[in-house]
Short mmCIF file of C-alpha atoms and ligand atoms in Angstrom, two decimals:
data_model
loop_
_atom_site.label_atom_id
_atom_site.label_comp_id
_atom_site.label_asym_id
_atom_site.label_seq_id
_atom_site.Cartn_x
_atom_site.Cartn_y
_atom_site.Cartn_z
CA MET A 22 -26.76 29.90 -14.86
CA ASN A 23 -29.15 28.16 -17.23
CA ASP A 24 -32.00 27.12 -14.91
CA ARG A 25 -34.38 25.74 -17.52
CA GLN A 26 -36.03 22.49 -16.43
CA TYR A 27 -35.11 19.76 -18.93
CA PHE A 28 -35.83 16.84 -16.61
CA ASP A 29 -37.59 16.57 -13.27
CA ALA A 30 -38.79 13.89 -10.86
CA SER A 31 -41.75 13.04 -13.09
CA SER A 32 -39.75 12.64 -16.32
CA LYS A 33 -40.41 9.46 -18.27
CA LEU A 34 -38.32 8.54 -21.29
CA PRO A 35 -38.90 6.16 -24.19
CA THR A 36 -37.07 2.84 -24.24
CA GLN A 37 -33.33 3.50 -24.48
CA GLN A 38 -30.92 1.62 -26.70
CA SER A 39 -27.21 1.16 -27.27
CA TYR A 40 -25.35 3.72 -29.42
CA ILE A 41 -23.14 2.07 -32.02
CA HIS A 42 -21.38 3.49 -35.09
CA GLY A 43 -22.71 7.00 -34.66
CA ARG A 44 -26.38 6.14 -34.15
CA TYR A 45 -28.84 4.38 -31.87
CA HIS A 46 -28.92 0.63 -32.28
CA HIS A 47 -31.86 -1.67 -31.65
CA SER A 48 -30.97 -4.93 -29.95
CA ASN A 49 -32.76 -8.13 -30.90
CA THR A 50 -32.20 -9.90 -27.59
CA GLY A 51 -35.71 -8.99 -26.49
CA GLN A 52 -34.30 -8.37 -23.01
CA THR A 53 -34.76 -5.06 -21.26
CA PHE A 54 -34.05 -3.67 -17.81
CA GLU A 55 -35.48 -0.62 -16.07
CA THR A 56 -33.69 2.40 -14.74
CA ILE A 57 -35.28 3.98 -11.65
CA TYR A 58 -35.42 7.51 -10.24
CA PRO A 59 -34.10 6.94 -6.69
CA GLY A 60 -36.05 9.93 -5.39
CA ASN A 61 -39.36 8.07 -5.72
CA GLY A 62 -38.55 4.52 -6.78
CA GLU A 63 -40.42 4.88 -10.10
CA ALA A 64 -39.11 3.64 -13.43
CA ILE A 65 -37.80 6.34 -15.78
CA CYS A 66 -37.63 4.00 -18.77
CA ALA A 67 -36.75 0.57 -20.04
CA VAL A 68 -33.36 -0.05 -21.62
CA GLU A 69 -32.60 -2.70 -24.24
CA ALA A 70 -29.88 -5.06 -23.02
CA ALA A 71 -27.20 -5.89 -25.58
CA GLY A 72 -26.34 -9.53 -26.31
CA GLN A 73 -23.55 -11.30 -28.18
CA ALA A 74 -24.61 -10.08 -31.65
CA ASP A 75 -24.74 -6.45 -30.45
CA VAL A 76 -21.36 -6.75 -28.74
CA ASP A 77 -19.87 -8.28 -31.92
CA TYR A 78 -21.30 -5.40 -33.95
CA ALA A 79 -19.96 -2.83 -31.46
CA VAL A 80 -16.46 -4.38 -31.68
CA GLU A 81 -16.60 -4.53 -35.49
CA SER A 82 -17.63 -0.87 -35.54
CA ALA A 83 -14.91 0.09 -33.02
CA LEU A 84 -12.27 -1.70 -35.14
CA GLU A 85 -13.40 0.36 -38.13
CA GLY A 86 -13.39 3.52 -36.02
CA PHE A 87 -9.91 2.65 -34.78
CA LYS A 88 -8.53 2.45 -38.33
CA ILE A 89 -9.58 6.04 -39.00
CA TRP A 90 -8.91 7.51 -35.58
CA SER A 91 -5.48 5.97 -34.96
CA THR A 92 -4.25 7.48 -38.23
CA THR A 93 -5.79 10.89 -37.52
CA HIS A 94 -3.25 13.55 -36.55
CA ALA A 95 -3.08 13.80 -32.76
CA ALA A 96 -3.73 17.57 -32.84
CA ALA A 97 -6.95 16.92 -34.79
CA ARG A 98 -7.95 14.33 -32.17
CA GLY A 99 -7.38 16.98 -29.53
CA LYS A 100 -9.61 19.42 -31.40
CA VAL A 101 -12.52 16.94 -31.43
CA LEU A 102 -12.14 16.43 -27.67
CA GLN A 103 -12.01 20.20 -27.20
CA ARG A 104 -15.23 20.65 -29.18
CA ALA A 105 -16.94 17.89 -27.19
CA ALA A 106 -15.82 19.53 -23.93
CA ALA A 107 -17.31 22.85 -25.10
CA ILE A 108 -20.68 21.22 -25.94
CA LEU A 109 -20.73 19.38 -22.60
CA THR A 110 -20.08 22.64 -20.76
CA GLU A 111 -22.79 24.39 -22.75
CA ARG A 112 -25.28 21.62 -21.91
CA ASN A 113 -24.14 21.25 -18.29
CA MET A 114 -27.52 21.99 -16.70
CA GLU A 115 -29.47 19.61 -18.93
CA LEU A 116 -26.94 16.82 -18.36
CA ALA A 117 -26.85 17.52 -14.61
CA GLN A 118 -30.64 17.17 -14.43
CA LEU A 119 -30.47 13.89 -16.33
CA GLU A 120 -27.76 12.66 -13.96
CA THR A 121 -29.85 13.70 -10.94
CA LEU A 122 -32.82 11.82 -12.38
CA ASP A 123 -30.80 8.66 -12.93
CA THR A 124 -28.63 8.71 -9.77
CA GLY A 125 -30.71 10.69 -7.26
CA LYS A 126 -27.67 12.86 -6.53
CA ALA A 127 -28.47 16.43 -5.52
CA ILE A 128 -28.59 18.90 -8.41
CA SER A 129 -26.40 21.19 -6.27
CA GLU A 130 -23.65 18.58 -6.87
CA THR A 131 -24.35 17.33 -10.38
CA SER A 132 -24.59 20.87 -11.78
CA THR A 133 -21.27 21.92 -10.26
CA VAL A 134 -19.18 18.76 -10.21
CA ASP A 135 -20.21 15.69 -12.20
CA ILE A 136 -20.09 17.01 -15.76
CA LEU A 137 -17.60 19.79 -15.10
CA THR A 138 -14.92 17.56 -13.53
CA GLY A 139 -15.31 15.29 -16.56
CA VAL A 140 -14.89 18.29 -18.83
CA GLU A 141 -11.72 19.30 -16.97
CA VAL A 142 -10.19 15.91 -17.70
CA MET A 143 -11.36 16.00 -21.33
CA GLU A 144 -9.80 19.44 -21.81
CA TYR A 145 -6.56 18.24 -20.22
CA TYR A 146 -6.26 15.34 -22.71
CA ALA A 147 -7.38 17.55 -25.59
CA GLY A 148 -4.45 19.79 -24.67
CA ILE A 149 -1.81 17.09 -24.40
CA ALA A 150 -2.96 14.82 -27.27
CA ALA A 151 -0.45 16.38 -29.69
CA ALA A 152 2.34 16.10 -27.13
CA ILE A 153 2.11 12.32 -26.68
CA LYS A 154 5.46 11.14 -27.90
CA GLY A 155 7.97 8.34 -27.88
CA ASP A 156 11.76 8.34 -27.62
CA HIS A 157 14.90 7.92 -29.68
CA LEU A 158 18.29 6.33 -28.95
CA ASP A 159 21.46 6.47 -31.08
CA PHE A 160 23.77 3.45 -31.53
CA PRO A 161 26.69 4.86 -33.53
CA PRO A 162 28.03 4.44 -36.08
CA ASN A 163 25.14 2.84 -37.93
CA GLY A 164 22.18 2.21 -35.67
CA PHE A 165 19.39 4.07 -34.03
CA ALA A 166 16.18 3.03 -32.33
CA VAL A 167 12.85 4.80 -32.26
CA MET A 168 10.42 4.01 -29.46
CA LYS A 169 6.91 4.85 -30.60
CA ARG A 170 3.90 5.14 -28.35
CA GLU A 171 1.08 3.42 -30.25
CA PRO A 172 -2.57 3.09 -29.28
CA LEU A 173 -3.81 -0.32 -28.10
CA GLY A 174 -6.87 -0.70 -30.34
CA VAL A 175 -10.40 -1.27 -29.12
CA CYS A 176 -10.65 -0.45 -25.40
CA VAL A 177 -13.64 -1.28 -23.21
CA GLY A 178 -14.73 1.04 -20.40
CA ILE A 179 -17.13 -0.26 -17.76
CA GLY A 180 -18.71 2.20 -15.34
CA ALA A 181 -20.10 2.28 -11.80
CA TRP A 182 -23.30 4.14 -10.87
CA ASN A 183 -21.98 6.85 -8.57
CA TYR A 184 -20.42 9.21 -11.17
CA PRO A 185 -21.83 7.84 -14.45
CA ILE A 186 -20.93 10.56 -16.96
CA GLN A 187 -17.76 11.59 -15.18
CA ILE A 188 -16.48 7.99 -15.27
CA ALA A 189 -17.35 7.74 -18.98
CA MET A 190 -15.42 10.96 -19.62
CA TRP A 191 -12.45 10.01 -17.42
CA LYS A 192 -12.07 6.76 -19.35
CA SER A 193 -12.83 7.89 -22.90
CA SER A 194 -10.78 11.13 -22.87
CA PRO A 195 -7.32 9.58 -22.47
CA ALA A 196 -8.30 6.53 -24.54
CA LEU A 197 -9.37 8.72 -27.46
CA ALA A 198 -6.50 11.22 -27.08
CA CYS A 199 -4.10 8.29 -27.56
CA GLY A 200 -5.88 7.17 -30.75
CA ASN A 201 -7.86 4.20 -29.41
CA SER A 202 -11.54 3.57 -29.91
CA MET A 203 -13.72 2.82 -26.88
CA ILE A 204 -16.83 0.79 -26.18
CA PHE A 205 -18.38 2.00 -22.94
CA LYS A 206 -20.84 0.02 -20.86
CA PRO A 207 -22.48 2.19 -18.22
CA SER A 208 -23.80 0.68 -15.00
CA GLU A 209 -27.25 -0.86 -15.48
CA TYR A 210 -28.41 1.43 -12.64
CA THR A 211 -27.41 4.61 -14.50
CA PRO A 212 -27.46 3.97 -18.25
CA LEU A 213 -28.68 7.37 -19.49
CA SER A 214 -25.93 9.99 -19.49
CA ALA A 215 -23.33 7.93 -21.43
CA LEU A 216 -25.74 8.03 -24.39
CA LYS A 217 -25.71 11.83 -24.29
CA LEU A 218 -21.92 11.74 -24.21
CA ALA A 219 -21.95 9.53 -27.33
CA GLU A 220 -24.31 11.94 -29.11
CA ILE A 221 -22.08 14.86 -28.15
CA TYR A 222 -18.92 13.13 -29.39
CA SER A 223 -20.66 12.56 -32.75
CA GLU A 224 -21.73 16.20 -32.86
CA ALA A 225 -18.14 17.24 -32.12
CA GLY A 226 -16.94 15.34 -35.18
CA LEU A 227 -15.78 12.01 -33.75
CA PRO A 228 -15.85 9.40 -36.56
CA ALA A 229 -18.48 6.65 -36.25
CA GLY A 230 -17.35 3.69 -34.15
CA VAL A 231 -14.73 5.55 -32.10
CA PHE A 232 -17.03 5.81 -29.08
CA ASN A 233 -19.83 3.26 -28.80
CA VAL A 234 -22.14 2.73 -25.83
CA VAL A 235 -23.36 -0.79 -25.16
CA GLN A 236 -26.14 -1.19 -22.63
CA GLY A 237 -26.57 -4.11 -20.28
CA GLU A 238 -25.96 -5.73 -16.94
CA ARG A 239 -22.93 -7.74 -15.81
CA GLU A 240 -23.53 -10.40 -18.51
CA THR A 241 -23.05 -7.78 -21.22
CA GLY A 242 -19.92 -6.52 -19.45
CA SER A 243 -18.65 -10.07 -19.39
CA LEU A 244 -19.23 -10.49 -23.16
CA LEU A 245 -17.12 -7.39 -23.76
CA VAL A 246 -14.35 -8.60 -21.44
CA ASP A 247 -14.32 -11.97 -23.25
CA HIS A 248 -14.13 -10.55 -26.75
CA PRO A 249 -10.84 -11.58 -28.41
CA GLN A 250 -10.57 -8.36 -30.41
CA VAL A 251 -10.79 -6.08 -27.39
CA ALA A 252 -7.29 -5.01 -26.33
CA LYS A 253 -7.99 -3.47 -22.93
CA VAL A 254 -10.60 -3.16 -20.22
CA SER A 255 -10.82 -0.28 -17.77
CA ILE A 256 -13.44 -0.85 -15.09
CA THR A 257 -14.67 1.22 -12.17
CA GLY A 258 -16.54 -0.92 -9.71
CA SER A 259 -16.35 -3.05 -6.60
CA VAL A 260 -13.40 -5.21 -5.58
CA PRO A 261 -15.13 -8.55 -6.32
CA THR A 262 -16.09 -7.31 -9.81
CA GLY A 263 -12.53 -6.12 -10.41
CA LYS A 264 -11.20 -9.55 -9.50
CA ALA A 265 -13.70 -11.27 -11.81
CA VAL A 266 -12.82 -8.94 -14.70
CA MET A 267 -9.10 -9.41 -14.17
CA ALA A 268 -9.45 -13.19 -14.06
CA GLN A 269 -11.58 -13.20 -17.19
CA SER A 270 -9.20 -10.83 -18.98
CA ALA A 271 -6.41 -13.34 -18.41
CA ASN A 272 -8.03 -15.69 -20.96
CA THR A 273 -7.09 -13.28 -23.75
CA LEU A 274 -4.33 -11.46 -21.79
CA LYS A 275 -6.04 -8.10 -22.08
CA LYS A 276 -4.55 -5.12 -20.37
CA VAL A 277 -6.64 -3.99 -17.39
CA THR A 278 -7.12 -0.84 -15.38
CA LEU A 279 -9.09 -1.38 -12.18
CA GLU A 280 -10.59 1.50 -10.19
CA LEU A 281 -12.14 -0.23 -7.21
CA GLY A 282 -13.31 0.37 -3.67
CA GLY A 283 -11.80 2.16 -0.70
CA LYS A 284 -11.94 2.58 3.07
CA SER A 285 -9.66 5.53 3.33
CA PRO A 286 -8.25 7.01 6.55
CA ILE A 287 -8.17 10.67 7.57
CA ILE A 288 -5.70 11.28 10.39
CA VAL A 289 -6.09 14.41 12.52
CA PHE A 290 -3.25 15.22 14.92
CA ASP A 291 -3.58 17.34 18.07
CA ASP A 292 -1.83 20.30 16.38
CA ALA A 293 -4.17 20.33 13.35
CA GLN A 294 -6.14 23.37 12.33
CA ILE A 295 -9.48 21.93 13.48
CA ASP A 296 -11.79 24.02 11.28
CA ASN A 297 -9.91 22.95 8.16
CA ALA A 298 -9.95 19.31 9.21
CA VAL A 299 -13.69 19.34 9.92
CA ASN A 300 -14.45 21.23 6.70
CA ALA A 301 -12.64 18.47 4.81
CA ILE A 302 -13.99 15.51 6.80
CA ILE A 303 -17.67 16.38 6.35
CA PRO A 304 -17.80 16.24 2.52
CA ALA A 305 -15.24 13.41 2.54
CA ASN A 306 -17.97 11.34 4.21
CA PHE A 307 -21.30 12.78 3.09
CA TYR A 308 -20.78 14.08 -0.45
CA SER A 309 -22.90 12.15 -2.97
CA THR A 310 -24.73 10.62 0.01
CA GLY A 311 -21.46 8.92 0.91
CA GLN A 312 -21.23 7.09 -2.42
CA VAL A 313 -17.68 8.08 -3.33
CA CYS A 314 -14.95 5.45 -3.66
CA SER A 315 -12.21 7.67 -2.24
CA ASN A 316 -14.21 8.93 0.75
CA GLY A 317 -12.29 9.22 4.03
CA THR A 318 -14.59 7.08 6.14
CA ARG A 319 -12.18 6.07 8.90
CA VAL A 320 -11.54 9.28 10.77
CA PHE A 321 -8.65 8.90 13.26
CA VAL A 322 -8.49 11.78 15.75
CA GLN A 323 -5.72 12.20 18.33
CA ARG A 324 -6.97 12.13 21.91
CA GLY A 325 -6.02 15.72 22.86
CA ILE A 326 -8.60 17.22 20.47
CA TYR A 327 -10.90 14.22 20.18
CA GLU A 328 -14.01 15.57 21.94
CA GLN A 329 -13.64 19.01 20.35
CA VAL A 330 -13.49 17.53 16.85
CA LEU A 331 -16.49 15.28 17.54
CA GLU A 332 -18.54 18.22 18.73
CA GLN A 333 -17.72 20.26 15.64
CA LEU A 334 -18.36 17.35 13.28
CA VAL A 335 -21.87 16.93 14.67
CA VAL A 336 -22.65 20.66 14.48
CA ASP A 337 -21.52 20.79 10.84
CA ALA A 338 -23.18 17.52 9.78
CA LYS A 339 -26.50 18.80 11.17
CA ARG A 340 -26.38 21.58 8.59
CA ILE A 341 -26.70 19.06 5.74
CA LYS A 342 -30.06 19.51 4.09
CA ILE A 343 -31.59 16.23 2.90
CA GLY A 344 -34.50 16.09 0.49
CA ASP A 345 -35.71 16.47 -3.09
CA PRO A 346 -32.54 16.20 -5.18
CA PHE A 347 -33.99 18.60 -7.79
CA ASP A 348 -34.26 21.36 -5.14
CA PRO A 349 -31.09 23.47 -5.60
CA SER A 350 -30.87 24.16 -1.84
CA VAL A 351 -30.69 20.44 -0.98
CA HIS A 352 -27.24 18.98 -0.24
CA MET A 353 -28.03 15.28 0.01
CA GLY A 354 -30.37 13.17 -2.08
CA PRO A 355 -31.26 9.49 -1.77
CA LEU A 356 -28.96 6.54 -2.25
CA SER A 357 -28.86 5.37 -5.82
CA SER A 358 -30.83 2.12 -5.57
CA ASN A 359 -32.98 0.03 -3.32
CA MET A 360 -30.19 -2.54 -3.16
CA GLN A 361 -27.79 0.12 -1.89
CA LEU A 362 -30.42 1.36 0.58
CA GLU A 363 -30.79 -2.11 2.11
CA LYS A 364 -27.02 -2.53 2.34
CA VAL A 365 -26.46 0.86 4.00
CA LYS A 366 -29.39 0.39 6.38
CA ALA A 367 -27.85 -2.89 7.57
CA TYR A 368 -24.53 -1.15 8.30
CA LEU A 369 -26.33 1.69 10.11
CA GLN A 370 -28.16 -0.86 12.25
CA ALA A 371 -24.86 -2.63 12.97
CA GLY A 372 -23.50 0.73 14.15
CA ARG A 373 -26.50 1.30 16.43
CA ASP A 374 -26.21 -2.24 17.82
CA SER A 375 -22.46 -1.94 18.46
CA ASP A 376 -20.85 -0.35 21.52
CA ALA A 377 -19.70 2.60 19.39
CA ARG A 378 -21.06 5.97 20.56
CA CYS A 379 -23.75 7.18 18.17
CA LEU A 380 -23.39 10.97 17.85
CA LEU A 381 -25.71 11.55 14.94
CA ASP A 382 -28.32 9.33 13.34
CA VAL A 383 -30.79 11.49 11.45
CA ASP A 384 -34.25 9.97 11.61
CA LEU A 385 -36.21 10.45 8.39
CA SER A 386 -39.21 8.33 9.30
CA ASP A 387 -41.52 11.37 9.45
CA SER A 388 -40.44 12.95 6.18
CA GLU A 389 -42.73 12.50 3.23
CA PHE A 390 -39.96 12.30 0.65
CA ALA A 391 -38.13 9.54 2.53
CA ALA A 392 -41.14 7.25 2.42
CA GLN A 393 -41.00 7.21 -1.37
CA GLY A 394 -37.32 7.18 -2.26
CA TYR A 395 -34.11 5.49 -1.10
CA PHE A 396 -33.19 8.00 1.61
CA VAL A 397 -31.04 7.65 4.71
CA GLY A 398 -29.73 10.44 6.91
CA PRO A 399 -26.07 11.07 7.76
CA ALA A 400 -24.71 9.15 10.74
CA ILE A 401 -21.61 9.61 12.90
CA PHE A 402 -20.31 6.91 15.22
CA ALA A 403 -17.47 7.68 17.66
CA ASP A 404 -15.24 5.44 19.83
CA CYS A 405 -15.22 2.92 16.98
CA ARG A 406 -12.89 -0.05 16.91
CA ASP A 407 -10.90 -1.02 13.82
CA ASP A 408 -12.50 -4.46 13.61
CA MET A 409 -16.15 -3.37 13.63
CA PRO A 410 -17.56 -4.45 10.22
CA PHE A 411 -19.02 -1.00 9.44
CA VAL A 412 -15.55 0.46 10.18
CA ALA A 413 -13.55 -2.11 8.25
CA GLU A 414 -15.78 -2.65 5.20
CA GLU A 415 -16.77 -0.24 2.43
CA VAL A 416 -20.29 1.02 3.27
CA PHE A 417 -20.76 3.40 0.34
CA GLY A 418 -23.29 5.46 2.27
CA PRO A 419 -23.31 8.44 4.66
CA LEU A 420 -21.79 6.68 7.66
CA MET A 421 -18.72 8.17 9.36
CA SER A 422 -16.64 6.19 11.84
CA VAL A 423 -14.43 8.14 14.25
CA LEU A 424 -11.59 6.39 16.06
CA PRO A 425 -9.33 7.86 18.78
CA PHE A 426 -5.54 7.35 18.63
CA ASP A 427 -2.51 8.16 20.77
CA ASP A 428 0.63 8.32 18.65
CA GLU A 429 1.97 8.50 15.12
CA ALA A 430 3.37 4.98 14.79
CA GLU A 431 0.15 3.47 16.12
CA VAL A 432 -2.12 5.42 13.77
CA ILE A 433 -0.02 4.64 10.69
CA GLU A 434 -0.19 0.94 11.47
CA ARG A 435 -3.96 1.06 12.03
CA ALA A 436 -4.61 3.21 8.95
CA ASN A 437 -2.72 0.70 6.79
CA ALA A 438 -4.33 -2.38 8.33
CA THR A 439 -6.72 -2.89 5.41
CA GLU A 440 -6.60 -4.67 2.07
CA LEU A 441 -7.72 -1.42 0.40
CA GLY A 442 -5.55 1.58 -0.42
CA LEU A 443 -7.29 4.17 -2.53
CA ALA A 444 -6.71 7.41 -0.63
CA GLY A 445 -5.91 9.03 2.72
CA ALA A 446 -5.18 12.33 4.41
CA VAL A 447 -3.24 13.78 7.31
CA PHE A 448 -4.04 17.01 9.16
CA THR A 449 -1.19 18.55 11.16
CA MET A 450 0.77 21.82 11.18
CA ASP A 451 4.05 19.88 11.62
CA ILE A 452 5.40 19.64 8.07
CA ALA A 453 7.89 16.91 8.89
CA ARG A 454 5.24 14.74 10.47
CA ALA A 455 2.81 15.46 7.63
CA ASN A 456 5.32 14.17 5.11
CA ARG A 457 6.39 11.19 7.24
CA VAL A 458 2.78 10.07 7.54
CA ALA A 459 1.95 10.78 3.88
CA ASN A 460 4.97 8.72 2.82
CA SER A 461 3.91 5.86 5.11
CA LEU A 462 0.27 5.61 4.01
CA GLN A 463 -0.32 2.74 1.60
CA ALA A 464 -2.64 4.61 -0.77
CA GLY A 465 -2.66 5.97 -4.32
CA SER A 466 -3.69 9.52 -3.33
CA VAL A 467 -2.71 11.24 -0.07
CA TRP A 468 -3.59 14.78 0.89
CA ILE A 469 -1.90 16.94 3.51
CA ASN A 470 -4.32 19.39 5.15
CA ASP A 471 -6.93 18.83 2.43
CA TYR A 472 -9.15 16.13 0.94
CA HIS A 473 -10.32 15.24 -2.55
CA ALA A 474 -8.26 17.86 -4.36
CA LEU A 475 -7.97 16.11 -7.73
CA PRO A 476 -6.77 18.30 -10.60
CA ALA A 477 -7.00 16.58 -14.00
CA SER A 478 -3.21 16.52 -14.27
CA VAL A 479 -2.63 14.27 -11.24
CA PRO A 480 -2.94 10.47 -11.38
CA PHE A 481 -5.76 8.74 -9.51
CA GLY A 482 -5.87 5.07 -8.59
CA GLY A 483 -5.42 2.50 -5.88
CA TYR A 484 -2.76 0.60 -3.96
CA LYS A 485 -3.43 -2.99 -2.87
CA GLN A 486 -6.95 -4.25 -3.68
CA SER A 487 -8.23 -0.76 -4.53
CA GLY A 488 -7.01 -1.26 -8.06
CA GLN A 489 -4.39 -1.34 -10.77
CA GLY A 490 -3.21 1.35 -13.14
CA ARG A 491 -4.03 5.03 -12.96
CA GLU A 492 -6.57 7.39 -14.45
CA ASN A 493 -5.93 11.07 -15.22
CA GLY A 494 -2.64 12.89 -15.60
CA ALA A 495 0.20 11.78 -17.84
CA ALA A 496 0.11 8.38 -16.09
CA ALA A 497 -3.05 7.33 -17.94
CA ILE A 498 -1.26 7.77 -21.29
CA GLU A 499 0.93 4.80 -20.36
CA HIS A 500 -2.18 2.70 -19.77
CA TYR A 501 -3.74 3.53 -23.15
CA THR A 502 -0.62 3.09 -25.30
CA GLN A 503 2.00 0.45 -25.94
CA VAL A 504 5.64 1.02 -26.82
CA LYS A 505 7.02 -0.20 -30.13
CA MET A 506 10.77 -0.23 -30.66
CA ILE A 507 11.95 0.15 -34.28
CA TYR A 508 15.68 -0.37 -34.78
CA THR A 509 17.24 0.92 -37.99
CA ASN A 510 20.62 -0.22 -39.26
CA LEU A 511 22.29 2.15 -41.71
CA GLY A 512 25.23 -0.18 -42.40
CA ASP A 513 25.73 -3.77 -43.51
CA VAL A 514 24.64 -6.92 -41.72
CA GLU A 515 27.66 -9.14 -41.15
CA ALA A 516 27.53 -12.92 -41.55
CA THR A 517 27.27 -14.68 -38.19
CA TYR A 518 28.98 -17.99 -39.09
P1 NAD B 7 -20.14 -3.17 -9.48
O1 NAD B 7 -18.83 -3.84 -9.29
O2 NAD B 7 -21.35 -3.85 -9.02
O3 NAD B 7 -20.40 -2.85 -11.04
C1 NAD B 7 -19.53 -2.03 -11.79
C2 NAD B 7 -19.75 -2.28 -13.26
O4 NAD B 7 -19.24 -3.56 -13.60
C3 NAD B 7 -21.22 -2.29 -13.70
O5 NAD B 7 -21.30 -1.65 -14.96
C4 NAD B 7 -21.53 -3.78 -13.85
O6 NAD B 7 -22.55 -4.06 -14.78
C5 NAD B 7 -20.20 -4.30 -14.33
N1 NAD B 7 -19.93 -5.71 -14.05
C6 NAD B 7 -20.26 -6.42 -12.95
N2 NAD B 7 -19.76 -7.66 -13.03
C7 NAD B 7 -19.10 -7.75 -14.20
C8 NAD B 7 -18.36 -8.78 -14.85
N3 NAD B 7 -18.21 -9.98 -14.31
N4 NAD B 7 -17.79 -8.51 -16.04
C9 NAD B 7 -17.90 -7.29 -16.60
N5 NAD B 7 -18.60 -6.28 -16.04
C10 NAD B 7 -19.18 -6.50 -14.85
O7 NAD B 7 -19.91 -1.74 -8.81
P2 NAD B 7 -21.01 -0.62 -8.53
O8 NAD B 7 -21.87 -1.13 -7.45
O9 NAD B 7 -21.58 -0.17 -9.82
O10 NAD B 7 -20.11 0.58 -7.98
C11 NAD B 7 -19.74 0.72 -6.65
C12 NAD B 7 -18.29 0.32 -6.46
O11 NAD B 7 -17.48 1.04 -7.37
C13 NAD B 7 -17.78 0.65 -5.07
O12 NAD B 7 -17.03 -0.43 -4.56
C14 NAD B 7 -16.88 1.85 -5.30
O13 NAD B 7 -15.86 2.01 -4.38
C15 NAD B 7 -16.35 1.57 -6.67
N6 NAD B 7 -15.91 2.83 -7.31
C16 NAD B 7 -14.57 3.03 -7.50
C17 NAD B 7 -14.12 4.21 -8.06
C18 NAD B 7 -12.65 4.45 -8.29
O14 NAD B 7 -12.30 5.30 -9.10
N7 NAD B 7 -11.75 3.75 -7.63
C19 NAD B 7 -15.03 5.19 -8.45
C20 NAD B 7 -16.40 4.96 -8.25
C21 NAD B 7 -16.82 3.76 -7.67
#
């Protein structure tokens, strides 16, 4: 492993800009925002916020890029993605350190997951780019129809702060494989790594304008969503933001993909293999300091094994090492912002004040690192009720709620009693029950005896208010292309009247 130190907790960077038409672009708005290292609350750098003129330029550039890219042979598009994936892999450690600096996520995660799971998806679309195809129907004796799959045009990607570069890669890879151009706006909390992705795409041979990065807060996102020459918006973010983007997209009838929040159930039956269930439940709650949309934060455990599972969860959660995210032995870094810290602290307090049984509530008040950064420890509450706000609402922090249940019908009803439907899991050795429950869960991804297994070839996305459309797999191709029917008549056209 390349263990050179490219960035560390004390890294300061010059003012960052947008990246448009193959180079950095200075914005004249005069507005900047700061990005912070969550490990100590200090600013890493200022970032120039893009305004209307910058957005117009980015769209103009992306339209130019689209002209070239959409008429480039699909196999050649795949080769550019393949080259970009190779450079990203080569630079994994440097990019992981940058991501740790910007998000506060532990380097043990960013160096093994964030970039590499993006690369996996990029390689998948590089591989299938040349296989994207339409259809053909014969209408003898003189007619036939060709159904072509054409790219949409300029697509906008808008990212959340929990997996910044991975989200940028998950959105741009299928968009570009299909022949679209993309303008990506990273979250204002984590604006840095998308710029590296843009540089790497250029280095890999992507024509100017095919992948632009526009920096800014929600106002900049809104300018992109409003732009009449943008064909599609794919956003990863919270449910209220998704609703606002969808409503705004209706003005120009843009296509939308929404990857939003979750409050996913994990159901553990009495006959489950307990070690496997616990090994899945722990990271499904505490990975990325709990800031994962598809986390399984409502843990339903059948009464026969309830106390045994609780005991094991606490033992395993106590092994989580919290601290300096740049220390490779640390599992859990800080939350990604002060705003998120305040929100999670309020939910933790609500848990303590409720009549739920608090099994674990790691106190960090004596630790030096916690005084500087946005740290909270993992918490486990048992005997929770479905209607407790910290059980029902998305916390996006390391707070696990455990709820006892008695039978299958009851737990299915309770698991589905939410407006969200991103993911879910069932642990049981009874294959019939496993499949009955999996079929009954209202969620876009369901695992049987596992959690968070997400190969690049399977679709990911939400039911209900967790979203619309799908990322990854062949499914995303449908969301980045449109079908054109061309009917050819080989004979004569007869007079109608
Ligand atoms: P957020 O909704 O606050 O912001 C997401 C992005 O949208 C940011 O880039 C923001 O600037 C932009 N934005 C906000 N309002 C906008 C508007 N009106 N028009 C255009 N752009 C706008 O979300 P967040 O706090 O960055 O991320 C956390 C949320 O993201 C959680 O709810 C989490 O569940 C969700 N998430 C979902 C997935 C998924 O794949 N389903 C993955 C990661 C995170």
